XYZ file of C-alpha atoms in Angstrom:
582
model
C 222.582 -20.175 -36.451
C 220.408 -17.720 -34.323
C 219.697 -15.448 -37.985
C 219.168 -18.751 -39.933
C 216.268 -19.985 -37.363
C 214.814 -16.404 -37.269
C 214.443 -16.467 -41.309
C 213.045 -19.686 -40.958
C 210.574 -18.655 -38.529
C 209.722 -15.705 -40.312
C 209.070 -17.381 -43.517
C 207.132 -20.282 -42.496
C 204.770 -17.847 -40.432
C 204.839 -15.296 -42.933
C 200.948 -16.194 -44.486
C 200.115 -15.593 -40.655
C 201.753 -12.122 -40.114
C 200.316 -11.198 -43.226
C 196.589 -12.028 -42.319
C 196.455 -11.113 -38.452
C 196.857 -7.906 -37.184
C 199.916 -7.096 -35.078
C 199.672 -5.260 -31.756
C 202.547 -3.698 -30.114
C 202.367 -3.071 -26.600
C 200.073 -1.150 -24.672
C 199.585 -0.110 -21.099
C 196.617 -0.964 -19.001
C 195.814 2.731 -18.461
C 195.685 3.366 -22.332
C 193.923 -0.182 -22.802
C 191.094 1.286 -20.753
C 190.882 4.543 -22.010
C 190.427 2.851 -25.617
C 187.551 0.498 -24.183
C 185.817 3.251 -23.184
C 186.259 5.085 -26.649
C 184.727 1.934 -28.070
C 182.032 2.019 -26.042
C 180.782 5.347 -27.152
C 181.394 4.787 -31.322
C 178.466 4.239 -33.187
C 178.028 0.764 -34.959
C 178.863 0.954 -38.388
C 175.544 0.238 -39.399
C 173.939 3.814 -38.241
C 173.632 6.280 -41.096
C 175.455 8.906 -40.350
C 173.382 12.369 -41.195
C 175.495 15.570 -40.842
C 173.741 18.367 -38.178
C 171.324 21.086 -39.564
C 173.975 23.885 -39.034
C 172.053 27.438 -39.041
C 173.114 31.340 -37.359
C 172.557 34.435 -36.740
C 174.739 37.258 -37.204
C 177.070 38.291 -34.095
C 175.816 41.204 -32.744
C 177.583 44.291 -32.279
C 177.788 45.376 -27.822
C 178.337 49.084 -28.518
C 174.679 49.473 -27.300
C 171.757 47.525 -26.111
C 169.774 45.351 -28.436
C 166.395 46.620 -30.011
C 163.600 44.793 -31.594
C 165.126 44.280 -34.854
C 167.886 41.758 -32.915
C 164.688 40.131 -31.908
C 163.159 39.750 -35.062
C 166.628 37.838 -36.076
C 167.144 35.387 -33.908
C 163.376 34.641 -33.385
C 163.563 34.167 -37.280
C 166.489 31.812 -36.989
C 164.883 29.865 -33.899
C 162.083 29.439 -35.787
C 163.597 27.625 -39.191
C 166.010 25.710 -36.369
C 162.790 24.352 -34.692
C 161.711 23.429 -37.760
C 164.113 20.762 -38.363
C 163.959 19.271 -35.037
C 160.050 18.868 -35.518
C 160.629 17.076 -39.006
C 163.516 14.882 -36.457
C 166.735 16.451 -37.436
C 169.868 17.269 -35.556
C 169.864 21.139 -35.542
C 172.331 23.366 -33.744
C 172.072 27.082 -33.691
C 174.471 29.316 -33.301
C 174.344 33.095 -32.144
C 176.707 35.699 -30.076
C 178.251 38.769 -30.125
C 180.896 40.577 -32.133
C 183.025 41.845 -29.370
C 185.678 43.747 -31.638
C 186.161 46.914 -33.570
C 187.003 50.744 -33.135
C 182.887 51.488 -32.279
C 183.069 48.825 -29.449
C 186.858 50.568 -28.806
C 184.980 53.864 -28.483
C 181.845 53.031 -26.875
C 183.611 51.555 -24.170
C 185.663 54.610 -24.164
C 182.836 56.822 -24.007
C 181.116 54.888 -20.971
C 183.967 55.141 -18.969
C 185.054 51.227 -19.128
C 187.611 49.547 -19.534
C 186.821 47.832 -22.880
C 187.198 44.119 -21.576
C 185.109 45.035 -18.745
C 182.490 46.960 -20.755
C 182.145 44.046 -23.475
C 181.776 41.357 -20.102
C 178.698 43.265 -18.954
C 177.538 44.507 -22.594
C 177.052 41.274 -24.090
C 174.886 39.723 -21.442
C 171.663 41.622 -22.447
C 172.133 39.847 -25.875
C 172.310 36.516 -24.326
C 169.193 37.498 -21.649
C 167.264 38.543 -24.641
C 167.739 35.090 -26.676
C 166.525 33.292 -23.816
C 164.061 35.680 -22.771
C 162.656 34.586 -26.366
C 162.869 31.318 -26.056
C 165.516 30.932 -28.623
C 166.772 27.380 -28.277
C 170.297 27.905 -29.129
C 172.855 25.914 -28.708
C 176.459 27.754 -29.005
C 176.708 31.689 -27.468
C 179.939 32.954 -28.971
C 182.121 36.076 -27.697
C 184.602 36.894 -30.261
C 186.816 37.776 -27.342
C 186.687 34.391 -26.656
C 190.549 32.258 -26.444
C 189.068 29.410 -28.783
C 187.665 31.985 -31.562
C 191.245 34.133 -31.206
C 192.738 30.671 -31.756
C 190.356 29.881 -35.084
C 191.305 33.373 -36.488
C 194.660 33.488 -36.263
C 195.276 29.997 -37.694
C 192.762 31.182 -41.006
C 195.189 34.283 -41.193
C 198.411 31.989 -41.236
C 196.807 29.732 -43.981
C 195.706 32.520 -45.436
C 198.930 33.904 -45.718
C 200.895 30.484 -46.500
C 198.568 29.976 -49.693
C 199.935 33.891 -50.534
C 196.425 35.759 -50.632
C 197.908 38.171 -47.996
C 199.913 41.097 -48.961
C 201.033 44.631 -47.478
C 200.430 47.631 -48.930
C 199.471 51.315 -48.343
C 195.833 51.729 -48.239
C 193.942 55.105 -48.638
C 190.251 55.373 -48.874
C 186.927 56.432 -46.875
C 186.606 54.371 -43.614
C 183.300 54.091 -41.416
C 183.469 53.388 -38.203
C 179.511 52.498 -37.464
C 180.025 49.853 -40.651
C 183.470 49.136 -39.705
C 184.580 48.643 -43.356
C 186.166 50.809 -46.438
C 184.146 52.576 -48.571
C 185.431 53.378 -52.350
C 184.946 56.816 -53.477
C 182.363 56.069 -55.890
C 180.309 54.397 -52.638
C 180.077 58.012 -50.541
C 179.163 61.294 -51.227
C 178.422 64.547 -49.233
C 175.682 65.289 -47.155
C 174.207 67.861 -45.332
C 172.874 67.413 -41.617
C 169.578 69.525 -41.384
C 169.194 69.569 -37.854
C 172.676 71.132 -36.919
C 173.589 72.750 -40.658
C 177.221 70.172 -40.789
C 178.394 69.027 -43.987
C 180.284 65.436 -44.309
C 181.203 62.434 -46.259
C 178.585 59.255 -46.015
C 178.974 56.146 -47.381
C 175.289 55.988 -50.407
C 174.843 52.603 -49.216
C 174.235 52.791 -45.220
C 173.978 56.642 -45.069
C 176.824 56.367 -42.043
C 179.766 58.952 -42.068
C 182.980 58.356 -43.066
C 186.062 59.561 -42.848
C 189.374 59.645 -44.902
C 192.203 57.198 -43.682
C 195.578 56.414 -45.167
C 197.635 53.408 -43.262
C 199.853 50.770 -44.207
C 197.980 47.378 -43.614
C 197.326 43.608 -44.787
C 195.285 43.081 -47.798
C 193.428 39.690 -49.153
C 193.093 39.139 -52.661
C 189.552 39.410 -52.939
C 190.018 40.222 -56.676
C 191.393 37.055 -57.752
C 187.847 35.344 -56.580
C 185.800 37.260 -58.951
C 185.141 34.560 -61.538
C 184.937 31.826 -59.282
C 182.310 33.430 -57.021
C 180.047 34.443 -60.363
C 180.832 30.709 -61.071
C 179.195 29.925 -57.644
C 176.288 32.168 -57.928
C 174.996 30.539 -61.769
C 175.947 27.386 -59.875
C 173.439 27.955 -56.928
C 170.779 30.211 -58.038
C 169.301 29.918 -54.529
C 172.179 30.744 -52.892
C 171.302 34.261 -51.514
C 167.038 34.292 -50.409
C 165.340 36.483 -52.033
C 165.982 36.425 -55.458
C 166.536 40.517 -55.874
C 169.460 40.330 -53.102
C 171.150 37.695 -55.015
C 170.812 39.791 -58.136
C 172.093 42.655 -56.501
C 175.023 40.510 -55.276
C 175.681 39.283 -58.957
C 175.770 43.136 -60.250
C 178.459 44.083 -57.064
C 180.646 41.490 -58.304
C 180.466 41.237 -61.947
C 181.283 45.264 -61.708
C 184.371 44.534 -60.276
C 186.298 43.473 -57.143
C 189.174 45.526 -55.578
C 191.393 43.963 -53.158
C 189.837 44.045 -49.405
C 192.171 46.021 -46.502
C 192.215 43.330 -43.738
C 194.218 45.012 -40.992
C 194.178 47.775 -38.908
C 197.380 49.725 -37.391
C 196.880 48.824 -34.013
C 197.819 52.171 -32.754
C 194.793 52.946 -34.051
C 192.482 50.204 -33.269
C 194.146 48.124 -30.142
C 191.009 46.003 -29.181
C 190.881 43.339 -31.245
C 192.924 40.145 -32.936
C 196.494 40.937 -33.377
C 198.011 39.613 -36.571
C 199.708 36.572 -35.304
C 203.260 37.901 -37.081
C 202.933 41.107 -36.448
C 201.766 42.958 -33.414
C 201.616 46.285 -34.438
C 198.513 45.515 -37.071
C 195.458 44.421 -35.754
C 193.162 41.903 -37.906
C 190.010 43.266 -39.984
C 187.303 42.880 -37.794
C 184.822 41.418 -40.247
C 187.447 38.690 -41.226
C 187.575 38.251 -37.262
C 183.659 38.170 -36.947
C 182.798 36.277 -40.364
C 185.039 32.787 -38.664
C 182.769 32.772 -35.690
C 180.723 30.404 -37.312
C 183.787 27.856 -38.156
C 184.604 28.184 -34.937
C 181.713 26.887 -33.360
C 181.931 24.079 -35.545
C 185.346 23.032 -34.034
C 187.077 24.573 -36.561
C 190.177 24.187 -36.508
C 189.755 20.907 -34.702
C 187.602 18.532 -36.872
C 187.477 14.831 -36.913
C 189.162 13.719 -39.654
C 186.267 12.031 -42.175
C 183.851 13.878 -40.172
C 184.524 16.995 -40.729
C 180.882 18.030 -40.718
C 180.215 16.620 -37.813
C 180.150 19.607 -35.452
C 177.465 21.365 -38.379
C 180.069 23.264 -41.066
C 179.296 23.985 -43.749
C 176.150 25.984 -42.599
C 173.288 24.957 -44.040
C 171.745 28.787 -43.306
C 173.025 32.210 -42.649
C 170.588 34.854 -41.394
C 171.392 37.710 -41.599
C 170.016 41.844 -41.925
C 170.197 43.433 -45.547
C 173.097 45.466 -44.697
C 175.365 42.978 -44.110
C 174.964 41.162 -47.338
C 178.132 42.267 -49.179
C 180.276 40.708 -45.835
C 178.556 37.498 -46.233
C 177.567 36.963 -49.838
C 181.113 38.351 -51.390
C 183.639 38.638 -48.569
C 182.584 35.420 -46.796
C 182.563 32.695 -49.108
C 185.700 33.993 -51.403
C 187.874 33.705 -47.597
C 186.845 30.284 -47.530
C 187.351 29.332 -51.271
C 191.051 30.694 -50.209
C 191.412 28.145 -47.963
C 189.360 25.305 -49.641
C 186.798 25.280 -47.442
C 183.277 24.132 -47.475
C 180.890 27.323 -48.616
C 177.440 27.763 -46.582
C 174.970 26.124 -48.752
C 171.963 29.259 -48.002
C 172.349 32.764 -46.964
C 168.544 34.018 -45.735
C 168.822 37.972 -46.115
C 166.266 39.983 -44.535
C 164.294 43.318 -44.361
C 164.962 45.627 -41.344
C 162.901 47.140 -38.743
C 161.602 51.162 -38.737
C 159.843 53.067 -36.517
C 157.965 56.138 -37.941
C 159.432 54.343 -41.374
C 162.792 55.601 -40.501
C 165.340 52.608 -39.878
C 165.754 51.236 -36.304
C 169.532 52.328 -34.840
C 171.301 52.008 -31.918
C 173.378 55.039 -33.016
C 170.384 57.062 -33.342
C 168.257 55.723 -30.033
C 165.398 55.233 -33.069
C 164.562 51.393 -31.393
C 162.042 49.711 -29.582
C 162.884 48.077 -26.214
C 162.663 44.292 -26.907
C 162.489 43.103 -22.974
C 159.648 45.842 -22.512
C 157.580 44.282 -25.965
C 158.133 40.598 -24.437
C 156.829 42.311 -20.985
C 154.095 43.636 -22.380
C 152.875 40.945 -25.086
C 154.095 37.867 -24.105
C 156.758 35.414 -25.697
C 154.812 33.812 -28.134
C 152.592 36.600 -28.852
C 155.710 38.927 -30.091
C 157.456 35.666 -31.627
C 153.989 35.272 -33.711
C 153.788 39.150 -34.726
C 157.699 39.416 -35.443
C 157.174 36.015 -37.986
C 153.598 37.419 -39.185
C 154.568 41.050 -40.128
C 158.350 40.914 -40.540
C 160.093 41.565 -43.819
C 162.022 38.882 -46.185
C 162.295 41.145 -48.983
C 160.703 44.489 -48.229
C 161.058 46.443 -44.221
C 158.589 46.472 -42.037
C 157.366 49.418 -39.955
C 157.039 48.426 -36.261
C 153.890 49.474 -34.283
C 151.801 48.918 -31.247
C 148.181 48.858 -33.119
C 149.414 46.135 -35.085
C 150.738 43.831 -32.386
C 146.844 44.438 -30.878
C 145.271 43.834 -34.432
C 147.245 40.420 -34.813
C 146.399 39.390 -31.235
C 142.542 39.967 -31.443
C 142.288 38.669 -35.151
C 144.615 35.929 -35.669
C 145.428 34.804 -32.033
C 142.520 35.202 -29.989
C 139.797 35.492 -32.636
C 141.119 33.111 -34.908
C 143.427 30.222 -32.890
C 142.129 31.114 -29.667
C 138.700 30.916 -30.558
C 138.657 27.600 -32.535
C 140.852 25.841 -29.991
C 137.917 27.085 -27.039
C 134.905 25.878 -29.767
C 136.077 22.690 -29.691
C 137.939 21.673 -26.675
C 135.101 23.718 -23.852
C 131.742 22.699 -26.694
C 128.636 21.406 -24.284
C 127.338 19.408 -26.686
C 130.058 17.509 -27.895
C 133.232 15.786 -26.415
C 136.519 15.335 -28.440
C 137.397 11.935 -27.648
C 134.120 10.535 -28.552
C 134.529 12.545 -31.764
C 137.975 10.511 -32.236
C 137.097 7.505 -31.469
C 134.023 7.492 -33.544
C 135.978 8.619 -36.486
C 138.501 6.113 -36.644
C 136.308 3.304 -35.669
C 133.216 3.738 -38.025
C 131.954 3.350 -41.616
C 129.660 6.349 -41.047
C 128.614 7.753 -44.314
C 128.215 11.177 -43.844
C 131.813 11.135 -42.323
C 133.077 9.014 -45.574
C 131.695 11.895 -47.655
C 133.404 14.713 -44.664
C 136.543 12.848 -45.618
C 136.399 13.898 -48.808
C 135.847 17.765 -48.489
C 137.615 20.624 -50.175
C 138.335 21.150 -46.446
C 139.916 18.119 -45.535
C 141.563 17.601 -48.870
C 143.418 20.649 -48.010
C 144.220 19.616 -44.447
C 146.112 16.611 -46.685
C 147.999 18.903 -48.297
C 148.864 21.155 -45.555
C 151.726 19.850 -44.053
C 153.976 19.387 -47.379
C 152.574 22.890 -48.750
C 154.573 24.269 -45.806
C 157.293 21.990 -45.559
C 157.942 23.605 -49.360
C 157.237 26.934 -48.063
C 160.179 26.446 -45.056
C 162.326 25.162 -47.150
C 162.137 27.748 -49.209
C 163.016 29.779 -46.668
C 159.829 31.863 -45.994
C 158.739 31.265 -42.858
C 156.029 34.294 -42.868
C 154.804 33.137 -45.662
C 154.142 29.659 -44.151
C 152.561 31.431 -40.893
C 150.191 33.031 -43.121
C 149.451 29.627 -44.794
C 148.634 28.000 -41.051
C 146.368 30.848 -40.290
C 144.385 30.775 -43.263
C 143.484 26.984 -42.099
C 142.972 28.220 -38.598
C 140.313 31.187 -40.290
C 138.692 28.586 -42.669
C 138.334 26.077 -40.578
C 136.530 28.561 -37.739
C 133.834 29.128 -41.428
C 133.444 25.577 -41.721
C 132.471 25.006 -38.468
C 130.008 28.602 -38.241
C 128.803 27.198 -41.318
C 128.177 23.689 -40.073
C 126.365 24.536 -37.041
C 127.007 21.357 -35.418
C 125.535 22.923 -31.986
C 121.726 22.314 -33.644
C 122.643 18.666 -33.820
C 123.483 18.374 -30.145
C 120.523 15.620 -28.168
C 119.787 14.640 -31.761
C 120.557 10.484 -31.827
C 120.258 10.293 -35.577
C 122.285 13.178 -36.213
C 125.256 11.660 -33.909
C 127.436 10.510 -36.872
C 127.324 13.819 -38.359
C 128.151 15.689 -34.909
C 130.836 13.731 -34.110
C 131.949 13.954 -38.509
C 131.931 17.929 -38.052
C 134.154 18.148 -34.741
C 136.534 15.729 -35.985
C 137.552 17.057 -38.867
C 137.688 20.747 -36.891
C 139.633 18.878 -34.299
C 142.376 17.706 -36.702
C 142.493 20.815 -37.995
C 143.646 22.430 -34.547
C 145.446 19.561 -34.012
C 147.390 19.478 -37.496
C 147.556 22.997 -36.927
C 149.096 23.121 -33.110
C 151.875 21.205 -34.046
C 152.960 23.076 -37.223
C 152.970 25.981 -34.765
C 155.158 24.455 -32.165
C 158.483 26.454 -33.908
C 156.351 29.755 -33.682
C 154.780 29.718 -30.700
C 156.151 26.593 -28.800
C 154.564 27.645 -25.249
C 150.855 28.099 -26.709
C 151.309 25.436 -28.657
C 152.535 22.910 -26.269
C 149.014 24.224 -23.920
C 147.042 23.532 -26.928
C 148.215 20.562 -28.135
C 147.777 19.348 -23.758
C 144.221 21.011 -24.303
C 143.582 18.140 -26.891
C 145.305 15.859 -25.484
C 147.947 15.510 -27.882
C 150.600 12.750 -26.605
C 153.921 14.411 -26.297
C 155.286 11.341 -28.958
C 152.705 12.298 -31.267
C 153.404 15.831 -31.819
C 156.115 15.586 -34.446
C 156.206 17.067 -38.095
C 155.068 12.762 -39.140
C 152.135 13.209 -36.969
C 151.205 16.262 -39.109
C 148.375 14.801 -41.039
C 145.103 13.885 -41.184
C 143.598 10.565 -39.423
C 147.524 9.982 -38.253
C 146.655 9.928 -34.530
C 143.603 7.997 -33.089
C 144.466 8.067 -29.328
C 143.846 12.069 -28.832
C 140.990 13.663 -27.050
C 141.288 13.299 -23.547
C 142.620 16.721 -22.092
C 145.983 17.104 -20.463
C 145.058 19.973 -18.514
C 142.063 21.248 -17.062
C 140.024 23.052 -19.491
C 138.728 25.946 -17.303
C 136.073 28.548 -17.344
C 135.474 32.146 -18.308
C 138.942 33.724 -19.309
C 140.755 30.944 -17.095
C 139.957 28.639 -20.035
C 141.395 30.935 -22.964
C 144.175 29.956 -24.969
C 144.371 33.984 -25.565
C 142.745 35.473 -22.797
C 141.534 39.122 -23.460
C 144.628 41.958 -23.493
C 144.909 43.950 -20.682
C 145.421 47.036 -22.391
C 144.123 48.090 -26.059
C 146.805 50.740 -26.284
């Protein structure tokens, strides 16, 4: 009798079970918990964007940073900053490769225990990002437990999906590039300052020396086709053009198999295999996963995978490390399935005297004693201005001085003091008159070859960034800044100070040279973002108007009114004069 009332229950209620969702039951701690977790979901109704994800390479503690670290990360800060001014999420991601028989040695060599030697190395690499004003937002340390965590779960799927194998590997190994070389990459050399003849790998010039060990080895050769497919598939995918030729020709050539162990009898500091002890993971496989794992790999939310940034969206990295991340790099991931980055920015490297900056060879500039010496901004501005994409770029003192006096203090410095300290003319009135009258002469103004470029400006080097050129955009700024210092030499709108009838054209003239420091100043902000936040306060620039929207011309009427006192003499420079010309 019990079953019979039971079915009969059950099928008279059965439209209701169907169309009402059943709870089991919960406790009050849990119930709480999940109100909370409510609280803190978006609606439904936001648009969900995924973070601009970009990074620098990790940086190797076996010595101090030089100048051509700088140049990196400053170049990296400054396309990051360049997505939060157009209103993007943006996370950037830097660190330090903590791993590998040079760090093994150098450690040695100082004395240190290696754990201890990599806990005091790799703070001068974090001092010198913020000493830059690099507005990162993850610091890795490859020694880290969550990134040992990330690469030994890649090497298990790696291995489940059967692209690792054992085998006897003999070749040329360099330590200073921690990777293999074949023996068509290295030939002999002679040292001419002590006579000594050795092997060197032709690519990086570094020695190298002949190893035979039983290791791990990835099938790198088994990605050949699909990463050619990649390359015709994303013409754009390695910046500039000639490096992602030169990547085409490495791998259409031919790819061997890639050794990605190391007997760890030879090489103890590092990632063990997680199976086997005695063999020490690869430690450019190790490195290359720092970036999933700041991007809570493997941890992410499930239909949000992206949310944490992956898949980059830019890597930036030096010229010799292109084969690791243009070859290596994407084929691991296509191994596992994996989203590829979408951009890898390659750059030019640093010399001194033309030869190559290297912490192996002390050849380097001192990066805390440049920022010491030139300012923040002032080296940020210099590194962007004169710093290779595609070509090197010699470092020198004379030209940090040349760029200061001609495009900082002679050229931004000097328009933003001609208009914001001018006797015979005040900015506001200048702004108020333009967006408030039917003045001809500033109708006809409006319609300049100068202002019709100040239209253009912004999206000009919106392209520009997003064609990853940021140097190239600088330049593009500065040429404004310079033409816009002609326009007003050639205006002379001091002779029409006291002159009633010449008011509208006065106040026509300093507008339009006003929104061009203005447009200007904010376009800046990811170069320079201390100058630029004191000139866009000299103007008067709202702090809500200062975005990459506010960017063109006649977009803001309520500027003009400084936000700092404007003083006198070199007090009132944007640039004051250099201390030293030497």
């Amino acid at each position: 009798m019990k079953v019979r009332l039971s079915l009969h229950v059950t099928r008279r209620g059965l439209r209701n079970l169907v169309s009402l969702p059943q709870r089991s039951w919960v406790c009050g701690a849990c119930r709480v918990r999940e109100n909370r977790r409510r609280q803190h979901t978006l609606p439904t109704t936001v648009a969900y964007e995924k973070p601009y994800y970009i990074t620098t390479p990790i940086f190797y503690v076996n010595a101090a940073p030089h100048v051509g670290h700088l140049y990196n990360i400053v170049l990296t800060d400054i396309l990051k900053r360049w997505q939060v001014l157009k209103g993007k999420k943006a996370i950037l991601c830097t660190g330090t490769d903590e791993h590998g028989m040079k760090v093994q040695q150098a450690a040695s060599k100082a004395g240190q225990d290696v754990r201890a030697f990599c806990d005091q190395s790799y703070q001068s690499f974090k001092t010198l990002a913020e000493r830059a004003e690099v507005d990162y937002d993850h610091f890795i340390r490859t020694s880290e437990p969550e990134h040992r965590f990330a690469v030994q779960h890649f090497w298990l799927m790696l291995k489940e999906r059967g692209y690792i194998y054992s085998s006897k590997h003999e070749g040329w190994y360099s330590i200073s590039d921690e990777t293999f070389y074949p023996a068509s990459g290295v030939h002999l050399v002679l040292d001419p300052a002590t006579g000594r003849k050795h092997m060197a790998s032709i690519e990086t010039g570094k020695e190298v020396e002949w190893t035979s060990e039983n290791n791990y080895h990835f099938r790198l050769s088994t990605f050949q086709d699909r990463l050619l497919d990649l390359y015709k598939g994303n013409p754009k995918f390695v910046v500039p053009d000639t490096r992602m030729a030169d990547v085409i020709q490495a791998v259409s050539s031919g790819l061997e198999d890639l050794s990605v162990s190391r007997p760890a009898e030879r090489l103890s500091w590092g990632i063990p295999v997680p199976d086997d002890e005695t063999q020490t993971i690869y430690v450019w496989l190790d490195a290359l996963i720092n970036y999933l794992t700041k991007s809570n790999y493997p941890f992410q939310i499930p239909g949000k995978e992206d949310a944490a940034g992956w898949p980059a969206d830019c890597h930036v990295i030096g010229k010799d490390i292109v084969r690791f991340h243009c070859i290596y790099w994407p084929a691991f991931l296509m191994a596992l399935d994996l989203p590829l980055p979408r951009q890898i920015l390659t750059h030019g490297h640093w010399t001194l005297g033309h030869v190559k900056m290297a912490k192996s060879t002390g050849n380097v500039v001192n990066p805390f004693q440049a920022l010491g010496r030139f300012g923040v901004d002032t080296m940020r501005y210099y590194l962007a201005h004169d710093g290779g994409i595609q070509a090197d770029a010699d470092y020198e003192n004379g030209w940090i001085i040349d760029r200061y006096k001609k495009g900082l203090r002679g050229g931004l410095g000097n328009l933003a003091s001609r208009i914001t300290r001018g006797r015979a003319w005040n900015v506001r009135n200048a702004v108020k008159f333009a967006t408030t009258s039917n003045d001809s002469y500033l109708a006809g103004i409006l319609m300049s070859r100068h202002a019709y470029q100040l239209k253009e400006l912004s999206h000009k080097i919106d392209h520009i960034m997003t064609d990853l050129h940021p140097g190239e955009a600088l330049k593009e700024i500065m040429s404004t800044i310079y033409k816009t210092n002609k326009f007003i030499t050639d205006c002379e709108p001091w002779g029409l100070a006291g002159n009633e009838e010449k008011a509208g054209e006065l106040n026509s003239i300093v507008y339009l040279c006003a929104e061009s420091l203005r447009i200007c100043g904010i376009l800046l902000q990811p170069y320079m973002p201390q100058k630029m936040q004191q000139l866009l306060d000299m103007l008067g620039v709202a702090p809500d108007a200062r975005s990459f929207k506010h960017a063109s011309l006649g977009s803001d009427s309520n500027y003009g009114t400084p936000k700092v006192k404007i003083g006198t003499g070199n007090d009132g420079y944007l640039f004051p004069p250099l201390t030293s010309d030497k």
